[in-house]
Amino acid sequence: MISPDVMQKLSGAVVKSGFMSVALSGVFTGLEFGLTLNWLAHWGQSILIAWPVAIALDLGFGSNLRRISGALATSFSRQ
């Protein structure tokens, strides 16, 4: 059975990477092709590439990046 902590990390990685992949691939393919049917086709292909890359990066580096951002937030809130 998967622990709640691991399940939270996995589900968080899926949600965050999915959102960022959809949003950023949409923006960058939209800038390249304009908002056309051609853009829509390329956007779909881009998501299929971007999402696995994004989830791998989140699972690989997410914990360290959250720790760094927490330290920065704490540092800035003290000033």
Short mmCIF file of C-alpha atoms in Angstrom, two decimals:
data_model
loop_
_atom_site.label_atom_id
_atom_site.label_comp_id
_atom_site.label_asym_id
_atom_site.label_seq_id
_atom_site.Cartn_x
_atom_site.Cartn_y
_atom_site.Cartn_z
CA MET A 1 0.00 0.00 0.00
CA ILE A 2 1.22 3.51 -0.80
CA SER A 3 1.65 5.80 2.20
CA PRO A 4 -0.39 9.03 2.32
CA ASP A 5 2.81 11.09 2.12
CA VAL A 6 3.96 9.36 -1.06
CA MET A 7 0.46 9.56 -2.55
CA GLN A 8 0.34 13.30 -1.82
CA LYS A 9 3.69 13.82 -3.56
CA LEU A 10 2.63 11.77 -6.57
CA SER A 11 -0.77 13.42 -6.93
CA GLY A 12 0.78 16.86 -6.45
CA ALA A 13 3.35 16.12 -9.15
CA VAL A 14 0.64 14.96 -11.55
CA VAL A 15 -1.56 18.01 -10.95
CA LYS A 16 1.23 20.60 -11.03
CA SER A 17 3.04 19.14 -14.01
CA GLY A 18 -0.24 18.71 -15.88
CA PHE A 19 -1.28 22.30 -15.30
CA MET A 20 2.09 23.74 -16.25
CA SER A 21 2.38 21.51 -19.34
CA VAL A 22 -1.06 22.47 -20.62
CA ALA A 23 -0.59 26.17 -19.87
CA LEU A 24 2.94 26.65 -21.16
CA SER A 25 2.67 24.43 -24.22
CA GLY A 26 -0.53 26.30 -25.09
CA VAL A 27 1.15 29.68 -24.74
CA PHE A 28 4.28 28.80 -26.69
CA THR A 29 2.54 26.96 -29.51
CA GLY A 30 0.00 29.80 -29.63
CA LEU A 31 2.80 32.30 -30.06
CA GLU A 32 4.26 30.19 -32.85
CA PHE A 33 1.09 29.30 -34.80
CA GLY A 34 -1.54 31.79 -33.65
CA LEU A 35 -4.90 30.56 -32.35
CA THR A 36 -5.79 28.33 -35.30
CA LEU A 37 -6.71 24.68 -35.87
CA ASN A 38 -3.03 24.08 -36.67
CA TRP A 39 -2.16 25.48 -33.23
CA LEU A 40 -4.64 23.13 -31.58
CA ALA A 41 -3.07 20.09 -33.24
CA HIS A 42 0.44 21.13 -32.24
CA TRP A 43 -0.70 21.96 -28.72
CA GLY A 44 -1.98 18.42 -28.26
CA GLN A 45 1.34 16.99 -29.46
CA SER A 46 3.28 19.36 -27.23
CA ILE A 47 1.34 18.30 -24.13
CA LEU A 48 2.22 14.65 -24.83
CA ILE A 49 5.90 15.60 -24.76
CA ALA A 50 5.82 18.22 -22.02
CA TRP A 51 3.83 16.33 -19.38
CA PRO A 52 6.18 13.35 -18.92
CA VAL A 53 9.17 15.69 -18.85
CA ALA A 54 7.48 17.98 -16.31
CA ILE A 55 6.41 15.14 -14.02
CA ALA A 56 9.90 13.62 -14.09
CA LEU A 57 11.42 16.99 -13.19
CA ASP A 58 8.90 17.55 -10.40
CA LEU A 59 9.47 14.09 -8.93
CA GLY A 60 13.24 14.48 -9.27
CA PHE A 61 13.71 18.03 -8.07
CA GLY A 62 10.40 19.06 -6.47
CA SER A 63 11.30 18.29 -2.85
CA ASN A 64 14.55 20.23 -3.02
CA LEU A 65 12.91 23.16 -4.80
CA ARG A 66 10.10 23.31 -2.21
CA ARG A 67 12.71 23.30 0.57
CA ILE A 68 14.65 26.12 -1.13
CA SER A 69 11.49 28.17 -1.70
CA GLY A 70 10.45 27.63 1.93
CA ALA A 71 13.84 28.85 3.12
CA LEU A 72 13.60 31.90 0.86
CA ALA A 73 10.09 32.70 2.10
CA THR A 74 11.22 32.41 5.70
CA SER A 75 14.24 34.60 4.99
CA PHE A 76 12.17 37.31 3.29
CA SER A 77 9.47 37.28 5.96
CA ARG A 78 12.08 37.99 8.65
CA GLN A 79 13.33 41.12 6.89
#
